[in-house]
Coordinates of C-alpha atoms in Angstrom, one line a residue:
Chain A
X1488 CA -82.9 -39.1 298.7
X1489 CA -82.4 -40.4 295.1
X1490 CA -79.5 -39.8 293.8
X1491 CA -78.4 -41.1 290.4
X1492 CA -74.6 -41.0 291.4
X1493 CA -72.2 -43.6 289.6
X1494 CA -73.0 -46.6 288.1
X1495 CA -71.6 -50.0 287.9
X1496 CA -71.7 -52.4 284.9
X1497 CA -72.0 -56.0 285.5
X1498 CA -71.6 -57.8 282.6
X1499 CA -69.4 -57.1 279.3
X1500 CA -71.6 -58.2 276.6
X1501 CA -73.3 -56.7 273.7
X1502 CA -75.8 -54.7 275.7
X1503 CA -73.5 -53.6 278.3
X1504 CA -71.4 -52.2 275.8
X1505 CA -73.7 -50.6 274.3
X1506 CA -75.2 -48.8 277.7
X1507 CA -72.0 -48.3 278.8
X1508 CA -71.2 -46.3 275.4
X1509 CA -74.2 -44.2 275.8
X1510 CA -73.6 -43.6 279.6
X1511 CA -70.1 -42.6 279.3
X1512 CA -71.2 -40.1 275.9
X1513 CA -74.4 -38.6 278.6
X1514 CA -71.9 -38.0 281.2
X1515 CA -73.2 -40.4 283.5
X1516 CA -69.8 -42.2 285.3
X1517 CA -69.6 -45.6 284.8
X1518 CA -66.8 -46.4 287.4
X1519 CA -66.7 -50.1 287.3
X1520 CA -67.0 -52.7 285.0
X1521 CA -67.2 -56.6 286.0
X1522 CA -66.8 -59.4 284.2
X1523 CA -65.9 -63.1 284.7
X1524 CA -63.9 -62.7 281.9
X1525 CA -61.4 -60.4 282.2
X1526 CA -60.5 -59.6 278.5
X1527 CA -64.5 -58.2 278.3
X1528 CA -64.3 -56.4 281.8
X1529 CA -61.0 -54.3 279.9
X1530 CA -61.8 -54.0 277.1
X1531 CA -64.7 -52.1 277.3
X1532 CA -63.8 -50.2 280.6
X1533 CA -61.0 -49.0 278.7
X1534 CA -63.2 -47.2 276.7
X1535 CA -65.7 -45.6 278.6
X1536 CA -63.0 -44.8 281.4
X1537 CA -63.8 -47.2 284.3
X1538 CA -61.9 -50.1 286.4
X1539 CA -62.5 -53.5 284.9
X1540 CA -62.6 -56.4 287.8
X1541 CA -63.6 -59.7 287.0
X1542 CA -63.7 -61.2 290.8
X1543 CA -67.0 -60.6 292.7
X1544 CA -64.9 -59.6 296.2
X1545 CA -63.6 -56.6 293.7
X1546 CA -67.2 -55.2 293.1
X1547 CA -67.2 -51.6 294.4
X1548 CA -70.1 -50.8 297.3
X1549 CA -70.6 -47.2 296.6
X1550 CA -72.1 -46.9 293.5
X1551 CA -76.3 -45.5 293.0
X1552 CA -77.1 -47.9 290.1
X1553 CA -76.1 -51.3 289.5
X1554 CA -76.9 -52.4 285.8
X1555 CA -76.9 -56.0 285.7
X1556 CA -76.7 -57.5 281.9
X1557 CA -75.4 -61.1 282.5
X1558 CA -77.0 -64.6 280.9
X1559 CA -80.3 -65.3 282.4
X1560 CA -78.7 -68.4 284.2
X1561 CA -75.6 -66.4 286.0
X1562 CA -77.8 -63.6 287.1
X1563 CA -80.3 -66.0 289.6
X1564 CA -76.9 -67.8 290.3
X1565 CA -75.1 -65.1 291.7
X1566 CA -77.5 -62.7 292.4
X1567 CA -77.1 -63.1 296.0
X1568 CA -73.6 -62.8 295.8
X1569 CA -73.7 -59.4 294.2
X1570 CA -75.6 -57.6 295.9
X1571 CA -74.7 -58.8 299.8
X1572 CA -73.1 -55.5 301.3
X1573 CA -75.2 -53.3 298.5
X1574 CA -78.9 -53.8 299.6
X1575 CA -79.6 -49.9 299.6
X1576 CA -78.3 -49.1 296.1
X1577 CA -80.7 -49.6 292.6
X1578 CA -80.2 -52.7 291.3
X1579 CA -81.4 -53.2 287.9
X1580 CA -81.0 -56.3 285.3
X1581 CA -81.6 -55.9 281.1
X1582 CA -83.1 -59.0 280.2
X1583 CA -86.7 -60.0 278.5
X1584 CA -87.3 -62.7 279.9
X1585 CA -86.4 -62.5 283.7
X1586 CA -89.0 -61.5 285.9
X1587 CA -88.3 -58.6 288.4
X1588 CA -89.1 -61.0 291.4
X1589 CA -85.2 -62.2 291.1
X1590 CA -84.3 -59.3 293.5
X1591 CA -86.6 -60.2 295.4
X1592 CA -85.5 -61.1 299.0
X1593 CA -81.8 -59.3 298.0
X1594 CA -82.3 -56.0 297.3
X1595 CA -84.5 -53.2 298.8
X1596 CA -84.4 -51.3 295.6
X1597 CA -84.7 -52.8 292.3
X1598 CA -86.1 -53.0 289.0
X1599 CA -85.5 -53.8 285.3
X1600 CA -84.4 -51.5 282.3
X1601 CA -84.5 -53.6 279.2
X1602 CA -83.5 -52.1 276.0
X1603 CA -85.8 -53.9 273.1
X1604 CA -83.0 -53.5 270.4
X1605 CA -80.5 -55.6 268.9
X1606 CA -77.0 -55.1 270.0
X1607 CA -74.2 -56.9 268.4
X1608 CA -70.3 -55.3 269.8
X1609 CA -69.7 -55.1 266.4
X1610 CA -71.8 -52.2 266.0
X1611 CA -72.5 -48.8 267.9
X1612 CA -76.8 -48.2 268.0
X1613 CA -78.2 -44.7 269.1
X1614 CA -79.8 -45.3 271.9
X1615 CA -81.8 -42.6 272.2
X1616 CA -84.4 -44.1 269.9
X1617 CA -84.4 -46.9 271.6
X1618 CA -87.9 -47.9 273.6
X1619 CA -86.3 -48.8 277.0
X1620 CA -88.9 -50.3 279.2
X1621 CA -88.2 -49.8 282.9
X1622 CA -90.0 -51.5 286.1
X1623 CA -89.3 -50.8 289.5
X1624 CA -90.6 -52.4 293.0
X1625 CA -91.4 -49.1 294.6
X1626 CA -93.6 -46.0 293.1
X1627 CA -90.5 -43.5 293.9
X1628 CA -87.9 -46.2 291.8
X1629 CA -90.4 -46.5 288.8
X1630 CA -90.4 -42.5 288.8
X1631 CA -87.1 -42.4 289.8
X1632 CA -85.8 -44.8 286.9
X1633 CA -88.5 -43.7 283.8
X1634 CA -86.3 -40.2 284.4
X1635 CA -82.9 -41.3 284.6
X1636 CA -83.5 -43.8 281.8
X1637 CA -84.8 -40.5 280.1
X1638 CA -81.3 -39.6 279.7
X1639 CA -80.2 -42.1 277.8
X1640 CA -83.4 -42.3 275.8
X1641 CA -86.5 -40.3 274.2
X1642 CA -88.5 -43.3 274.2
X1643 CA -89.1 -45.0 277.9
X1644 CA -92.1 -46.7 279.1
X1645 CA -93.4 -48.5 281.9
X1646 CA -93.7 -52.6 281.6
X1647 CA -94.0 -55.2 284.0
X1648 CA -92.5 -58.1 283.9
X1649 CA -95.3 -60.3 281.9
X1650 CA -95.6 -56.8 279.2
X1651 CA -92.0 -57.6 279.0
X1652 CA -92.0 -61.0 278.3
X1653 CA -94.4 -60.7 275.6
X1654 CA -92.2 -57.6 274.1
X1655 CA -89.3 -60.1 273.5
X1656 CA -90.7 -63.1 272.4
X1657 CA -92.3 -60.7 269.4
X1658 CA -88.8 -59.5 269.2
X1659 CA -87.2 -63.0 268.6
X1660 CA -90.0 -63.3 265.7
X1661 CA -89.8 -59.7 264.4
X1662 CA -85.9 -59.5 265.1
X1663 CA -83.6 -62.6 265.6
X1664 CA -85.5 -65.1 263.5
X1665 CA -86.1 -62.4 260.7
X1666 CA -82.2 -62.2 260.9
X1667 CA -81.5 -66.0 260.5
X1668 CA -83.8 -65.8 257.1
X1669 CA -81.8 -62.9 256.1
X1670 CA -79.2 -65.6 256.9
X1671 CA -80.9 -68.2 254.5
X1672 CA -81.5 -65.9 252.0
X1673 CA -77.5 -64.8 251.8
X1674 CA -76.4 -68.7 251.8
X1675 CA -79.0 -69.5 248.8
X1676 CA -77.6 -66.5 247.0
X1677 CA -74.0 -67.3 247.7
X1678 CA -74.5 -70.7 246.3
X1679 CA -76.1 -69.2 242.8
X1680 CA -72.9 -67.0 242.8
X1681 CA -74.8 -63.8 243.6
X1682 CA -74.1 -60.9 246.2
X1683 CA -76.4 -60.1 249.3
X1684 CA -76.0 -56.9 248.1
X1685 CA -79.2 -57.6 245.6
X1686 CA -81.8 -58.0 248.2
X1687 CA -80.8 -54.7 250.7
X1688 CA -83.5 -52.4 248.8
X1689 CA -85.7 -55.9 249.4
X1690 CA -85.3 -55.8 253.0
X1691 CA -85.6 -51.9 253.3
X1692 CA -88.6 -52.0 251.8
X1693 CA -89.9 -54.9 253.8
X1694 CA -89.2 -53.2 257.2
X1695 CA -90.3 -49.6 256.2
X1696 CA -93.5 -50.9 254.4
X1697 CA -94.9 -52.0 258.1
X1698 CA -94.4 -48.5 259.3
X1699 CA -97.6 -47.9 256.8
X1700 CA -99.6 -51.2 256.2
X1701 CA -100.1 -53.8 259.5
X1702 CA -97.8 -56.6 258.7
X1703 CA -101.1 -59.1 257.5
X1704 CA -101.8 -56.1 254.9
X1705 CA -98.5 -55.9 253.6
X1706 CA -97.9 -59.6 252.9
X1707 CA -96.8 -60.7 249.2
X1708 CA -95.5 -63.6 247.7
X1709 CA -96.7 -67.0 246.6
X1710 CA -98.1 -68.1 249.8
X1711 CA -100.7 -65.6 250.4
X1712 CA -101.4 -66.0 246.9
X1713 CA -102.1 -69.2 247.0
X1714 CA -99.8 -69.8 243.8
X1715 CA -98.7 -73.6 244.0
X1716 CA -97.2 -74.0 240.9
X1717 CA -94.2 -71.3 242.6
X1718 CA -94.1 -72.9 245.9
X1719 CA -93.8 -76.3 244.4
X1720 CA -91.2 -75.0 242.0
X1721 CA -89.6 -73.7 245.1
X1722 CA -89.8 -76.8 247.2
X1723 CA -88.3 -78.6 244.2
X1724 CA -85.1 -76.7 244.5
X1725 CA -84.6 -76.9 248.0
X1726 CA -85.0 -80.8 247.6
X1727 CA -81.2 -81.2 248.7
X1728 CA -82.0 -78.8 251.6
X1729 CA -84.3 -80.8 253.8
X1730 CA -84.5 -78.2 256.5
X1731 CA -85.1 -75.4 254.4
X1732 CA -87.4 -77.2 252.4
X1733 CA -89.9 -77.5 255.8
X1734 CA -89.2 -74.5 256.4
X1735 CA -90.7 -72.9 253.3
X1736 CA -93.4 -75.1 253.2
X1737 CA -95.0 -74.4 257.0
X1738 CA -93.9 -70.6 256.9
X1739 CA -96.3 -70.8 253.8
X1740 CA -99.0 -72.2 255.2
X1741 CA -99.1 -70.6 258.2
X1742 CA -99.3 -67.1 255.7
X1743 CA -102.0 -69.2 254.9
X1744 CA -104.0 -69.8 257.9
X1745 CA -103.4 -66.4 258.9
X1746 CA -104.9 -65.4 255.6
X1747 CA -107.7 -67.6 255.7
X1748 CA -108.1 -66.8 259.4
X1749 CA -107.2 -69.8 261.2
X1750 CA -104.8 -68.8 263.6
X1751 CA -106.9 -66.2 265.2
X1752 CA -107.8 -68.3 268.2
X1753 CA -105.4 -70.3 270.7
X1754 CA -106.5 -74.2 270.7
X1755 CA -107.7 -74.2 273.9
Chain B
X189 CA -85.1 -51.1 214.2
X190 CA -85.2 -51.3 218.1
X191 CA -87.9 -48.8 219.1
X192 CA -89.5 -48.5 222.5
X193 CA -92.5 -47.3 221.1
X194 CA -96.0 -47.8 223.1
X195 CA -96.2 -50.3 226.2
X196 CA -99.9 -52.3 226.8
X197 CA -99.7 -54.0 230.3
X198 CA -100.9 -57.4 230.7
X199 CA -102.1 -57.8 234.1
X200 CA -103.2 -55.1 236.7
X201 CA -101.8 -56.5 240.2
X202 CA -99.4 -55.6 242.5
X203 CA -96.3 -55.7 240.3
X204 CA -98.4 -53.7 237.3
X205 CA -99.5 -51.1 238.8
X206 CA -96.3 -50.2 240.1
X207 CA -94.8 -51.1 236.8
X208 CA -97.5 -48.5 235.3
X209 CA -97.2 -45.7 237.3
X210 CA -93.5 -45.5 236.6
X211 CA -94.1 -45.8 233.2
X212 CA -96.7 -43.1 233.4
X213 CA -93.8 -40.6 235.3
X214 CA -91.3 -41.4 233.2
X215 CA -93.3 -40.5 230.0
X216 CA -93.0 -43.9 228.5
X217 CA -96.8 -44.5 227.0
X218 CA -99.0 -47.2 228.2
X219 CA -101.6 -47.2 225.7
X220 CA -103.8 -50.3 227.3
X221 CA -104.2 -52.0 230.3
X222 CA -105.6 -55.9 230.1
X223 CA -107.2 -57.4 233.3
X224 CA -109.5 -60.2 233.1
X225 CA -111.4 -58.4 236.0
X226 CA -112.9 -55.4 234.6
X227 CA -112.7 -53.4 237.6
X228 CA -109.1 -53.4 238.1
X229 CA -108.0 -52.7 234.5
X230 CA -110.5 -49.8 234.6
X231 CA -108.8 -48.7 237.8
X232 CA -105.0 -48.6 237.0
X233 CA -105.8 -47.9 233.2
X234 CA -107.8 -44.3 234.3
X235 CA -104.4 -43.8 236.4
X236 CA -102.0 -43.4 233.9
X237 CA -104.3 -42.4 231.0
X238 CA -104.7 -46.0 229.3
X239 CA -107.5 -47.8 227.7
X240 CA -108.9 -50.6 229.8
X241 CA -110.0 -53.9 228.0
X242 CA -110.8 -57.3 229.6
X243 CA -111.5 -59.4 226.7
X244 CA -108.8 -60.9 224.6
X245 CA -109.5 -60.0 221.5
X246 CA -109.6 -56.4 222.2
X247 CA -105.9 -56.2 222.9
X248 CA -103.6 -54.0 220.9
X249 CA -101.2 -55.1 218.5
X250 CA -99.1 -52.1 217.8
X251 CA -97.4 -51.9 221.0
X252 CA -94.0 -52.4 220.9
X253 CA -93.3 -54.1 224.4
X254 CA -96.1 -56.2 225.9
X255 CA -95.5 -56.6 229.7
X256 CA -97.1 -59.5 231.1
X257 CA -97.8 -59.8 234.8
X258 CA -100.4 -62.3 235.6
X259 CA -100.1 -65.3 237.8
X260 CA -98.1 -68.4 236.7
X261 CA -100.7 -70.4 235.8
X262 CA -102.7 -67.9 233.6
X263 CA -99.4 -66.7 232.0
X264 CA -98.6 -70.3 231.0
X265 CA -102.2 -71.0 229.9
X266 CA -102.9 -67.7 227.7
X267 CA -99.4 -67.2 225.9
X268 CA -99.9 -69.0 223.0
X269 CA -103.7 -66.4 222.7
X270 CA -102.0 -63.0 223.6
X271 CA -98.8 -63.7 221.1
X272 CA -101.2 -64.5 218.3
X273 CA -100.7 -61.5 215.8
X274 CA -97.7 -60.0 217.8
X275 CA -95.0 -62.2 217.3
X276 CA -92.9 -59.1 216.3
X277 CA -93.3 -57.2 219.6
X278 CA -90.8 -57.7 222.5
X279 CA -92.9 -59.6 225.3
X280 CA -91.7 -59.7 228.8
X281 CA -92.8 -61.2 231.5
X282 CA -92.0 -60.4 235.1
X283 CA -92.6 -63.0 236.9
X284 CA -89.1 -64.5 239.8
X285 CA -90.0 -68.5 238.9
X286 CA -91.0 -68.1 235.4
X287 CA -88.3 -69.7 233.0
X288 CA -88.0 -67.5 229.9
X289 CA -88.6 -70.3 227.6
X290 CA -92.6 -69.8 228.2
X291 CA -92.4 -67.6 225.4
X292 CA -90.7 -70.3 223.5
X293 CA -92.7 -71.4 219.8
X294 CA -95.2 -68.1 220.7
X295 CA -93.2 -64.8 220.5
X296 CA -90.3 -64.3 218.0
X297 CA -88.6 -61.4 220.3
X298 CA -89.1 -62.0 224.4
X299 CA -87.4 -62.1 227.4
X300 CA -88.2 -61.2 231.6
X301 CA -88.3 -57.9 233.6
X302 CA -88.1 -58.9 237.0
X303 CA -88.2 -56.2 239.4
X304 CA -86.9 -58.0 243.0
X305 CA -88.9 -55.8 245.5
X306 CA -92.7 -56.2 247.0
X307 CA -95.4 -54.1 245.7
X308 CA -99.1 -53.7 247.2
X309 CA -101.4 -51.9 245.7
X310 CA -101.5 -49.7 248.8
X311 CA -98.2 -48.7 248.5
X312 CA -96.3 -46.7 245.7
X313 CA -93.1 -47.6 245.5
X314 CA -89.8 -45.7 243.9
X315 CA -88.6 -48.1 241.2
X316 CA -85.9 -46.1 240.5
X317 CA -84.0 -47.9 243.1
X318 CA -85.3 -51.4 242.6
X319 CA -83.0 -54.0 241.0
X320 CA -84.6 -54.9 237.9
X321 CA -83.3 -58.2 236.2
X322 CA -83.8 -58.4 232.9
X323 CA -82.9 -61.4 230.2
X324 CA -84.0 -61.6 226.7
X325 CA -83.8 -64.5 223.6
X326 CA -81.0 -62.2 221.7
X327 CA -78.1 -60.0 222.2
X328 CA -79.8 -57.4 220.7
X329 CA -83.1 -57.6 222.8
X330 CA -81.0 -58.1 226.1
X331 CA -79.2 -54.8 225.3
X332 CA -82.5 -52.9 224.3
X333 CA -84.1 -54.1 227.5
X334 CA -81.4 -53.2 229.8
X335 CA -81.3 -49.6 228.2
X336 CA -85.2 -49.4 227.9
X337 CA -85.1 -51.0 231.9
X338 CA -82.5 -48.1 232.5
X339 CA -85.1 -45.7 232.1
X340 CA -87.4 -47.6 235.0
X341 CA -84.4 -47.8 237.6
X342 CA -80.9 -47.0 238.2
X343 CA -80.1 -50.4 238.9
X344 CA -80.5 -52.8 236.1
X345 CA -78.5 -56.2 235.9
X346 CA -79.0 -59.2 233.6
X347 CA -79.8 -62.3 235.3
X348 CA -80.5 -65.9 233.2
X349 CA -83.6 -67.8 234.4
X350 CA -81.5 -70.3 237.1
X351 CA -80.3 -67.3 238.9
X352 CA -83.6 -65.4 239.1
X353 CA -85.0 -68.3 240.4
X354 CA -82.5 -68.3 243.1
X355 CA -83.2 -64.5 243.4
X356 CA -87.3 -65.3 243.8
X357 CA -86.4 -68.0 246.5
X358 CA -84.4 -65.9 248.2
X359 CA -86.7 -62.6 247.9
X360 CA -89.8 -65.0 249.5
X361 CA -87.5 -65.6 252.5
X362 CA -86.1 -62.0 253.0
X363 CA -89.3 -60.4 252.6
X364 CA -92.3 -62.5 252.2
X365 CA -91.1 -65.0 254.8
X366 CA -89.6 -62.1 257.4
X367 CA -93.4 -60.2 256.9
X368 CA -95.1 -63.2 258.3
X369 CA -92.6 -63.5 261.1
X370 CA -93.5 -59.0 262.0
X371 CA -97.4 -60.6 261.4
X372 CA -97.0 -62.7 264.1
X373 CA -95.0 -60.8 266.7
X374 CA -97.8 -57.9 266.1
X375 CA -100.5 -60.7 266.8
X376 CA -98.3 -61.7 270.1
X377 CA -98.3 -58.0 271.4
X378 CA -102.1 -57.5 270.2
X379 CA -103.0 -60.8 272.6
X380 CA -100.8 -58.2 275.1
X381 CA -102.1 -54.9 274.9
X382 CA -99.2 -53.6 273.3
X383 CA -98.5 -51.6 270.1
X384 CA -96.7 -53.1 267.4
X385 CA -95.4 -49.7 266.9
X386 CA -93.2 -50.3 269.5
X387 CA -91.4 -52.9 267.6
X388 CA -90.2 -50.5 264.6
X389 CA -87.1 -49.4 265.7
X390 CA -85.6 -52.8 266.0
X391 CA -87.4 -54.4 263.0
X392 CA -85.6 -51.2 261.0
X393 CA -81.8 -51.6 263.1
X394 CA -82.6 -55.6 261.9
X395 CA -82.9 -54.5 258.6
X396 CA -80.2 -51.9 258.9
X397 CA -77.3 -53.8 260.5
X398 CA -77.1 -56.4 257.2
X399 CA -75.7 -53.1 255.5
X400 CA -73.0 -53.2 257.7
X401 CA -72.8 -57.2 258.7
X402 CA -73.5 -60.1 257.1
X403 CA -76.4 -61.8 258.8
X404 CA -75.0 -64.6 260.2
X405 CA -72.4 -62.0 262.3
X406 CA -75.9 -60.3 263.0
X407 CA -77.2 -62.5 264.4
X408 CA -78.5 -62.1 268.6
X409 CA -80.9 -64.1 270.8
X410 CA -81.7 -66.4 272.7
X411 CA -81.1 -69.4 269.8
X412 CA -77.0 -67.9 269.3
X413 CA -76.1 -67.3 273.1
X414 CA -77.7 -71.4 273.3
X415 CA -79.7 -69.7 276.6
X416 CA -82.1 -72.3 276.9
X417 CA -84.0 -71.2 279.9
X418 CA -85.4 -68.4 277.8
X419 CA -85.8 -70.5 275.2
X420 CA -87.9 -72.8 277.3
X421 CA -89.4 -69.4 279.0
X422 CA -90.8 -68.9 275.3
X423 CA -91.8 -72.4 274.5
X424 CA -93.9 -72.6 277.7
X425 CA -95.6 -69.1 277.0
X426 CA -96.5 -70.5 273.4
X427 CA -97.9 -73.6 274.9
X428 CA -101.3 -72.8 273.5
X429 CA -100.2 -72.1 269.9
X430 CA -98.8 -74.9 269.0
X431 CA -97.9 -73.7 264.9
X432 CA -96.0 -70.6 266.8
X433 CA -94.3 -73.0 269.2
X434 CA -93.0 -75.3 266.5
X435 CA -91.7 -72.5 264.5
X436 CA -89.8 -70.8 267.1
X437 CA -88.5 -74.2 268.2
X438 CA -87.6 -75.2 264.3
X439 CA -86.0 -71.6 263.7
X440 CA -83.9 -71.7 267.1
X441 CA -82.3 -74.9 266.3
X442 CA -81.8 -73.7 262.7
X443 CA -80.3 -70.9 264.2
X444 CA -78.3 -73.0 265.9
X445 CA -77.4 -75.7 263.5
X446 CA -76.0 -72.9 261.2
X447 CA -74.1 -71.0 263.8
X448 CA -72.4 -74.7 264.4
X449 CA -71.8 -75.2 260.7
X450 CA -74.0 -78.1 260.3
X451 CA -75.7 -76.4 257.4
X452 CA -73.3 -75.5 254.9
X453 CA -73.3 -78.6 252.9
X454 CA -76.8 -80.3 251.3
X455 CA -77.0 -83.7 252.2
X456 CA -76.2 -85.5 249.1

C-alpha cells in the first residue's frame, strides 16, 4: 500500500530549503538530508531535525519519498547511483525543465513535484499558496502524490512534463528576468543618488494590475505609445551603457509588435 | 498670495484621469477638462463635474493651477498657445522626461508634478500612496506645490529635472519593461493551454521579495545558477520565435554579466 512515511531530501538548495521548512512545520519527517556539500547538508538538517550526509553510500534505504532538488546536470549524473538499492520507494525531482523520463529505467515509482515559485534561502515563502504541479508514471502515484502534495499546498495540479516546461520558461520571463530589470532599474537609480525605495509602490502596482487587466491591456509607457521623442531621450542617456541601451530599444519594439500585432504568429 | 484655488486639466489620458478623480475626492475643484478629442474630455469632465472644451480658445483663465498632461510632442508644440493670457497661474506639467525649462519664456510661475506609478484608464488607482515628485521655478512655488501635492498623496518629494529623468528611465524598466516580459510569458502559456493565472503568485512573491532584498540578492534561475542545459532547453523550445529567443539569450547573459560584475562601470 501507499504509504507517505519519511522523506528524504537530496539536495540543500533554495528549494529544498524551502520544502524541507514546510515539511518539517506539516509534520511530515524529513529524516535525511544529502548534500555534496556538507556545510548545506547541516545546515539546514539542523533545522528541520534530520541527519545531514553528504556521501551517496550514507543515503538511508527506508524512507517513502525521495525529493530530489539537485542542478539539472547532477540529477541525470547520478541518478542511477541514488536510487540503486531504493527502486520501490517514490522518487521525485523539482525541476522545470527535466522531463519525468529521467527515472526512467531506475525507479519503479516516480514522478515530479515542481514548485513554480521563487525561492532564494534568504527568505522563508508560504507554501501553501504555491501552485505545485505534480506528475507521476503510474495512475495510483499521480493520485497518490496530488494528495500528499496537498499537504503542503492548497494549490496542486496535474502537468506533464511538456505543460511543465512551458510553466517555467514563462516563469524566467514573468519571474527571473523581471527581477534582473528590477536589478537595472536599482543600479540606474543608485547612480542618480536615489533609493530603490521610490519605485516599490511602482512594482506593486505593476504586479497586482495583471491580477485585473491581461498583461497586453495593462501596458504603459513610451513604447506602446509610440512616443519617440522619450525613447530617444532615453536611449541618449544610456549612451555610456551600451548593453542597456539595446536593451531598451528591442524591449520597445517588441511592446511594439505586440501592439501592432506582429508577434502573434511563429515564423514558421 | 499663494491660493490653490480652481484646477483645469490639460489632457484627459491615463495620468489625468487618475489625476482628476483624486482631485474630484479630495474636494479640490476641477472646473475644465481640455482634450483635443472631444469624446474623452466629455468623458472624464462629466466624471468629476467639469466642463469639457476641445478648442483652444475656450480654455479658462482663472484657474489657479493648470495641469498639463498631453504627450511630449503636443506639450512642447502648444505651450507657448495655452500660456497666452495665463502667465500668472502655476502650470505643471507631469510628464517623467520633460525638463521643466519647457515652460521657460511662456509661464511666469511653473514647475512638474510627476506621479511615478502606471495609470490605465481601466484601472483607478489610490494616489494617496504614489510618490509624486514635484519641482517648481521658485522657492515659493516648490513649497506651495509640495503642500498643495500633499493633499494628492502622502508621499511627496522634490526631485530636479536630471533626477526625474532617471526616475522615468527607471519606472519604464520596472514596470513598463517587466509588463511586456508578464505579456509574453502569458502568450507562452496561451500557445500551452495554460492560464496565466497560474503565474500570479510568483509574479507578486517577485514583486514582494525586493521589499525585503535588493534585486540583485533576488535574483534565481537558470541565468544565476550558469545551468546551461536549461538554458539551452529554453533556447531550443524558442527556436521558432526568434525576437523571444534573442531576448531571453540577451537578458541571461545580462544576468550574468552583472552577477560577475562586468557591469558596474560604463565603458568610457
Amino acid at each position: 500500500m501507499l504509504q507517505e512515511k519519511s522523506v528524504v531530501l537530496i539536495g540543500a538548495g533554495n528549494v529544498a530549503t524551502s520544502l524541507g521548512y514546510t515539511l518539517h512545520r506539516r509534520g511530515i519527517p524529513v529524516t535525511q538530508v544529502f548534500s555534496r556539500t556538507r556545510e548545506s547538508a547541516q545546515a539546514l538538517a539542523a533545522k528541520i531535525g534530520a541527519e545531514a550526509v553528504s556521501r551517496w553510500e550514507l543515503l538511508r534505504d527506508d524512507a517513502g519519498v525521495y525529493i530530489v532538488s539537485l542542478p539539472d546536470e547532477v540529477l541525470t549524473r547520478e541518478v542511477s547511483r541514488m536510487v540503486a538499492g531504493r527502486e520501490q520507494a517514490l522518487w521525485v525531482h523539482t525541476a522545470g525543465s527535466v522531463p519525468m523520463q529521467v527515472w526512467e529505467g531506475y525507479a519503479s515509482r516516480y514522478g515530479v513535484l515542481y514548485p513554480l515559485q521563487t525561492f532564494s534561502k534568504a527568505r522563508e515563502v508560504d507554501l501553501s499558496r504555491v501552485p505545485l504541479f505534480v506528475e507521476a508514471n503510474s495512475p495510483q502515484d499521480t493520485l497518490f502524490l496530488r494528495q500528499w502534495a496537498g499537504q503542503l499546498s492548497e494549490q496542486v495540479y496535474e502537468a506533464d512534463s511538456t505543460q511543465r516546461k512551458a510553466l517555467h520558461l514563462s516563469a524566467v520571463f514573468a519571474c527571473n528576468f523581471v527581477n534582473h530589470l528590477y536589478a537595472i532599474a536599482d543600479e540606474w537609480l543608485a547612480r542618480h543618488g536615489l533609493p530603490f525605495e521610490t519605485l516599490l509602490p511602482l512594482i506593486d502596482e505593476t504586479a497586482r494590475k495583471v491580477h485585473a487587466l491581461p498583461p497586453r491591456q495593462a501596458q504603459t509607457g513610451p513604447a506602446v505609445r509610440y512616443d519617440e521623442a522619450t525613447i530617444q531621450t532615453h536611449l541618449n542617456a544610456l549612451e555610456e551603457w551600451p548593453e542597456w541601451q539595446q536593451l531598451y530599444e528591442r524591449l520597445s519594439r517588441d511592446i511594439q509588435d505586440m501592439d501592432s500585432g506582429q508577434q502573434h504568429t511563429p515564423i514558421i
